[in-house]
Coordinates of N, CA and C in Angstrom, one line a residue:
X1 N 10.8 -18.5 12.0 CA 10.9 -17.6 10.8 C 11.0 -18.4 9.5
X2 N 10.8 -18.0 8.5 CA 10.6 -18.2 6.9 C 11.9 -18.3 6.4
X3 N 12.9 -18.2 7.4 CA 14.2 -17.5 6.0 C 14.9 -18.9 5.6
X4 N 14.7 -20.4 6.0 CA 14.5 -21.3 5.2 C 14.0 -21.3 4.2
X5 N 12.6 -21.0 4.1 CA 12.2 -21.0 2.6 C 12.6 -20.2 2.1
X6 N 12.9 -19.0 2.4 CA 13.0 -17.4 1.3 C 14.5 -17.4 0.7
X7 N 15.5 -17.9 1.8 CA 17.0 -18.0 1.5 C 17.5 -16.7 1.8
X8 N 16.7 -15.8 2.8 CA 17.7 -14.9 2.5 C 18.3 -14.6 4.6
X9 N 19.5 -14.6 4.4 CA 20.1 -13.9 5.8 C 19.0 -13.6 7.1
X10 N 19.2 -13.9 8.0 CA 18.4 -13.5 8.9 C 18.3 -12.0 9.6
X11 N 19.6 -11.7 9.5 CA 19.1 -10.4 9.8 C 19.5 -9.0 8.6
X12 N 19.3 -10.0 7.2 CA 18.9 -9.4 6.3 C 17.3 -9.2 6.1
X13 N 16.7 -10.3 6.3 CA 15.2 -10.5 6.5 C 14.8 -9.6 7.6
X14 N 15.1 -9.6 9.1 CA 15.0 -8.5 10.1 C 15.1 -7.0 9.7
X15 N 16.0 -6.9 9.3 CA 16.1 -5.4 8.7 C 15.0 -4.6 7.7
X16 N 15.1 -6.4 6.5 CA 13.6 -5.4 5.5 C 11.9 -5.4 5.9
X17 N 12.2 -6.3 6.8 CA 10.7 -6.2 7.6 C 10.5 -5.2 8.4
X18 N 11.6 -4.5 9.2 CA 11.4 -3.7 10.1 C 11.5 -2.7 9.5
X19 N 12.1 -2.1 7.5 CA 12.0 -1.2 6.9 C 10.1 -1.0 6.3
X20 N 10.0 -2.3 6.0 CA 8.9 -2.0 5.6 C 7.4 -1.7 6.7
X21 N 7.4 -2.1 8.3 CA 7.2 -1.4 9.2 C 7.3 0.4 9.0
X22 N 8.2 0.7 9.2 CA 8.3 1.6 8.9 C 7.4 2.6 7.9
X23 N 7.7 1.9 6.5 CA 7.0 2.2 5.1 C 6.1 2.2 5.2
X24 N 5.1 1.7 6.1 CA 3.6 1.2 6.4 C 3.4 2.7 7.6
X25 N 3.9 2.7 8.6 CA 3.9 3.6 9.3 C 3.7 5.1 9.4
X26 N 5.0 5.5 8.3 CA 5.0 6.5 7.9 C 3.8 6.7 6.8
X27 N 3.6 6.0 6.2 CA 2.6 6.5 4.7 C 3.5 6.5 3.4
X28 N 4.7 6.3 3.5 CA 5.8 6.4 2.4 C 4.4 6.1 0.9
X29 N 4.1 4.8 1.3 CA 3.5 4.3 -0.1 C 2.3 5.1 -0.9
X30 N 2.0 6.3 0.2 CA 1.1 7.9 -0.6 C 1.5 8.5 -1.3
X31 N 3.6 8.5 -1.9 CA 4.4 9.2 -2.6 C 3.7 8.3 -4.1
X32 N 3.3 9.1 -4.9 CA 3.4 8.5 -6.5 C 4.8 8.1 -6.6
X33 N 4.5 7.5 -7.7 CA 5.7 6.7 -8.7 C 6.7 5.8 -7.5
X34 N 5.9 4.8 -7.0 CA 7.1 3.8 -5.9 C 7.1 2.7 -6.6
X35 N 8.3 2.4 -6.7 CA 9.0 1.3 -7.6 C 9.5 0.2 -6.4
X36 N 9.5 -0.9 -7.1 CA 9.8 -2.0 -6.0 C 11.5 -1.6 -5.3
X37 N 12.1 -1.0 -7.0 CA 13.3 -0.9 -7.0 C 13.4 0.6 -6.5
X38 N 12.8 1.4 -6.1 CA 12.7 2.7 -5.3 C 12.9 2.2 -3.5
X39 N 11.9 1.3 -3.7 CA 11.4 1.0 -2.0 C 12.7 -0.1 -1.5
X40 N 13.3 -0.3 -2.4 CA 14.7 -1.7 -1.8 C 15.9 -0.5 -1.8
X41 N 16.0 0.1 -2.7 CA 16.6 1.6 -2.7 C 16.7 2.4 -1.3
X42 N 15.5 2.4 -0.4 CA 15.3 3.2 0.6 C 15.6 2.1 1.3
X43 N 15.4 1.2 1.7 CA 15.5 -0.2 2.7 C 17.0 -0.6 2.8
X44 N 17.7 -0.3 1.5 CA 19.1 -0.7 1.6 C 19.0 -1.9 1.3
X45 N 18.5 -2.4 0.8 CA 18.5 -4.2 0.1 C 18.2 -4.4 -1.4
X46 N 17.9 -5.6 -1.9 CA 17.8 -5.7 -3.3 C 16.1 -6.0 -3.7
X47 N 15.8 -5.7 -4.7 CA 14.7 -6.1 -5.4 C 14.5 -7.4 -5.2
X48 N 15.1 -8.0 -5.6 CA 15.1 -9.9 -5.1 C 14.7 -10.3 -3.7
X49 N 14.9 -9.7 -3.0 CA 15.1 -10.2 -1.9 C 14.0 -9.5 -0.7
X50 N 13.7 -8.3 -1.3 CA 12.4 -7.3 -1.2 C 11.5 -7.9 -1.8
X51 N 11.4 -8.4 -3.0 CA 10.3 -9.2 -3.5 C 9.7 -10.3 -2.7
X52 N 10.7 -11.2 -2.6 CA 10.3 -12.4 -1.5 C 10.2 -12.0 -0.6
X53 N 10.3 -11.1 0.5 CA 9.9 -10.9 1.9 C 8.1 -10.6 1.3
X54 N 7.9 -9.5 0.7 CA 6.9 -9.1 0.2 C 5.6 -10.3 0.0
X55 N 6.2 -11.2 -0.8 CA 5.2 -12.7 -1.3 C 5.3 -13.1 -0.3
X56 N 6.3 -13.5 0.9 CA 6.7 -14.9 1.5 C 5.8 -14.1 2.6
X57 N 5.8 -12.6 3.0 CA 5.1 -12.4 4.5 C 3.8 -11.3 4.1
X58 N 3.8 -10.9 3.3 CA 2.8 -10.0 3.0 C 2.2 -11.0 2.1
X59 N 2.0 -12.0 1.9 CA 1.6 -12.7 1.2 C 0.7 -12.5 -0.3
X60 N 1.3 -11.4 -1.0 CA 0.9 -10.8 -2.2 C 2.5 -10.1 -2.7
X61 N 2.1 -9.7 -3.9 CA 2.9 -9.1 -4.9 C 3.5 -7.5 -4.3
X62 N 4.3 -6.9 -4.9 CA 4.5 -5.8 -4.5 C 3.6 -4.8 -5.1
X63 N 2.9 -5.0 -6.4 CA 2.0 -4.2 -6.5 C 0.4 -4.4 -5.6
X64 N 0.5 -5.4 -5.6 CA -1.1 -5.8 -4.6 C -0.7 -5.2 -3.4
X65 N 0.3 -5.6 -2.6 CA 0.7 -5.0 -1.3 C 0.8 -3.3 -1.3
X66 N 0.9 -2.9 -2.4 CA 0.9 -1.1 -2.5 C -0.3 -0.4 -2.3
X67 N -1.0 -1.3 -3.4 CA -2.5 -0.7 -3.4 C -3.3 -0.9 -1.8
X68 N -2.9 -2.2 -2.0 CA -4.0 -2.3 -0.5 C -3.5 -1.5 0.5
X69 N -2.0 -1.1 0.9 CA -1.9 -0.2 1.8 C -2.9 1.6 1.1
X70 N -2.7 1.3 0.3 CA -3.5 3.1 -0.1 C -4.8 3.0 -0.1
X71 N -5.1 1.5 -0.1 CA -7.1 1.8 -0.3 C -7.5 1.6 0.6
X72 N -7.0 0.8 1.6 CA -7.1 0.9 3.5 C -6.6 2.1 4.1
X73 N -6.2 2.9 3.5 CA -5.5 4.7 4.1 C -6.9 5.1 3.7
X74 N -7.1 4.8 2.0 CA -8.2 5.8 1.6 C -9.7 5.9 2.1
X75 N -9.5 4.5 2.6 CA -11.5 4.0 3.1 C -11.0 5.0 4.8
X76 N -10.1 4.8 5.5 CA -10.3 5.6 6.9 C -10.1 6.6 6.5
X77 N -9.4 7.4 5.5 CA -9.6 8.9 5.3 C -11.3 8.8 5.0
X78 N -11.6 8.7 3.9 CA -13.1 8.8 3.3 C -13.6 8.6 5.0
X79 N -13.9 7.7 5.9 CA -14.6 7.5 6.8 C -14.6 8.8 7.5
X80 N -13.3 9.2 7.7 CA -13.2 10.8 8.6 C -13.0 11.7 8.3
X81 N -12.8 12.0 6.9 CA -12.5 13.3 6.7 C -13.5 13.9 5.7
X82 N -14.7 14.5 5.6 CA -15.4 14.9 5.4 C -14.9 16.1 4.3
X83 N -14.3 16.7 4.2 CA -13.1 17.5 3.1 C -12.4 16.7 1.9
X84 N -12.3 15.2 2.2 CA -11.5 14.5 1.1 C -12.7 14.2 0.3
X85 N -14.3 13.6 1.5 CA -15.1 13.6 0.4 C -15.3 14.3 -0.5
X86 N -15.3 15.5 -0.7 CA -15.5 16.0 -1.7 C -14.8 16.5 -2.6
X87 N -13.3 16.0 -2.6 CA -12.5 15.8 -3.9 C -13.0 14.9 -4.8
X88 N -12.5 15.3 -6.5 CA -13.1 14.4 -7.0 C -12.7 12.8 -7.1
X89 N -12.8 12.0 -7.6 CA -12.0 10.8 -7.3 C -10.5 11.0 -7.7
X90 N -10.4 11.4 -9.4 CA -9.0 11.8 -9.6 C -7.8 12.8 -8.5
X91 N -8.8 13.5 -8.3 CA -8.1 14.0 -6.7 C -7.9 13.1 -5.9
X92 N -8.8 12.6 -5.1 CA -8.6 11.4 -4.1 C -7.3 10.4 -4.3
X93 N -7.7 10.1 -5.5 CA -6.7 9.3 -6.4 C -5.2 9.6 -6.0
X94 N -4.6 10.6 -6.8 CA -3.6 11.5 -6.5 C -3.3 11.7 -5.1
X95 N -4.4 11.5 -3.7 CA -3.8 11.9 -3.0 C -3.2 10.9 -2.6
X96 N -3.7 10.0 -2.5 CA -3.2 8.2 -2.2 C -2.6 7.9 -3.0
X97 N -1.6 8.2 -3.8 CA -0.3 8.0 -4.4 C -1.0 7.6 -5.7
X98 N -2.1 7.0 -6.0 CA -2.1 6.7 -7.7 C -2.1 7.6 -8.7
X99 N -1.7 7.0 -9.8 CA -1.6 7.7 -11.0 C -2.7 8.5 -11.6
X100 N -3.8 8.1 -11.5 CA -5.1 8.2 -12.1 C -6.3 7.5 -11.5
X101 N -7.4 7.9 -11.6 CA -8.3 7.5 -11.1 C -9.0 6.6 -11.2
X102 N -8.7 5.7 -12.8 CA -8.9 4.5 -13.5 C -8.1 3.6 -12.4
X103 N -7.1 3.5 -12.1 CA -6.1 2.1 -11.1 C -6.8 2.5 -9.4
X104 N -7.0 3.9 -9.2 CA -7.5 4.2 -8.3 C -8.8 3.1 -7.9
X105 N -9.4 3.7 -8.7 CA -10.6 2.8 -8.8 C -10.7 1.3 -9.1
X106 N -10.2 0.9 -9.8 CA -10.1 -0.8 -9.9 C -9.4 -1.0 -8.7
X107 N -8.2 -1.0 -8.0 CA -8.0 -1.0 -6.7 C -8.8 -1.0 -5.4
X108 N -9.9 0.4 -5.7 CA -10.2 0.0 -4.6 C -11.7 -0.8 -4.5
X109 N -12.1 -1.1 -5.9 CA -13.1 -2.3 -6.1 C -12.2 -3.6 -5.7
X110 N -11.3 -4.0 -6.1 CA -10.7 -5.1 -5.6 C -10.9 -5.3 -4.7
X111 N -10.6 -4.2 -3.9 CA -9.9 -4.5 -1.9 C -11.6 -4.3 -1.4
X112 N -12.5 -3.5 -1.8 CA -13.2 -3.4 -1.0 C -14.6 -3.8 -1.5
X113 N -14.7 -3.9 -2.7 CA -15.8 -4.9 -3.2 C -17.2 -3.6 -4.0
X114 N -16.6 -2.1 -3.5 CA -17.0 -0.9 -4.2 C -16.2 0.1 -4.7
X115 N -17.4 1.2 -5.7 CA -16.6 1.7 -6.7 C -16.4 2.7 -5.4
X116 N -15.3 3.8 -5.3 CA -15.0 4.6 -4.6 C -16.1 5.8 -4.4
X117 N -17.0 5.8 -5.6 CA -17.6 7.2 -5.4 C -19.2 6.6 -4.4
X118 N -19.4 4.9 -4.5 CA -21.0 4.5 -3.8 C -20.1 4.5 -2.6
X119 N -18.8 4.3 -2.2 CA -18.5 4.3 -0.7 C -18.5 5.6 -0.1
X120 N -18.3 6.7 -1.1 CA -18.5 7.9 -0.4 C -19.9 8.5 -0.2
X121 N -21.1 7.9 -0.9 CA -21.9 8.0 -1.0 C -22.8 6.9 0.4
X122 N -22.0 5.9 0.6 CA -22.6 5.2 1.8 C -21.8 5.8 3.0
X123 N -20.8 6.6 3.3 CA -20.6 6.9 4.7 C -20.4 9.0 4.7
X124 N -21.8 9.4 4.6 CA -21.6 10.6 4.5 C -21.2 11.2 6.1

């Protein structure tokens, strides 16, 4: 394990990994407005130490790691659900926890290399 480099307790580390399992599991990160300091809030640990688990094993930011979980939820919804297609993106947006359909969409060009509306357009 990492908790040499990260410095934090071992079965402090155990616990926020198996929280954020969890957070991944359930879909938590679909709720709008999640704060790093919301999600250490729910885990029972600190921002600090939530942050570094986040870099040190998810190997991204806490905001990279949010999005990618909701635009990998959003591409297998869009694949199966034939009903979300046809929300509009700001809908879509909203359902996947973003704010707006502008972050929606740069997100999910990042992660997936298209705008949201040609991927709904490539898997009718």
């Amino acid at each position: 394990m990492k908790t040499d480099t990260i410095k934090i307790p071992r079965e402090t580390l155990k616990k926020i990994l198996e929280g954020l399992k969890t957070f991944e599991e359930k879909r938590m990160f679909l709720h709008q407005n999640i704060t790093l300091g919301s999600v250490a809030k729910q885990l029972k640990t600190n921002t600090s130490y939530l942050s570094k688990v986040i870099n040190s094993y998810k190997r991204k930011n806490f905001k990279s790691y949010l999005n990618e979980l909701r635009v990998h939820h959003a591409v297998e919804e869009l694949k199966h659900n034939k009903e979300l297609q046809k929300y509009t993106i700001d809908g879509i947006a909203k359902d996947m926890g973003f704010n707006n359909a502008e972050s929606f969409t740069i997100a999910f060009r990042k992660v997936t290399g298209l705008y949201p509306s040609y991927f709904i357009k490539k898997h009718p």
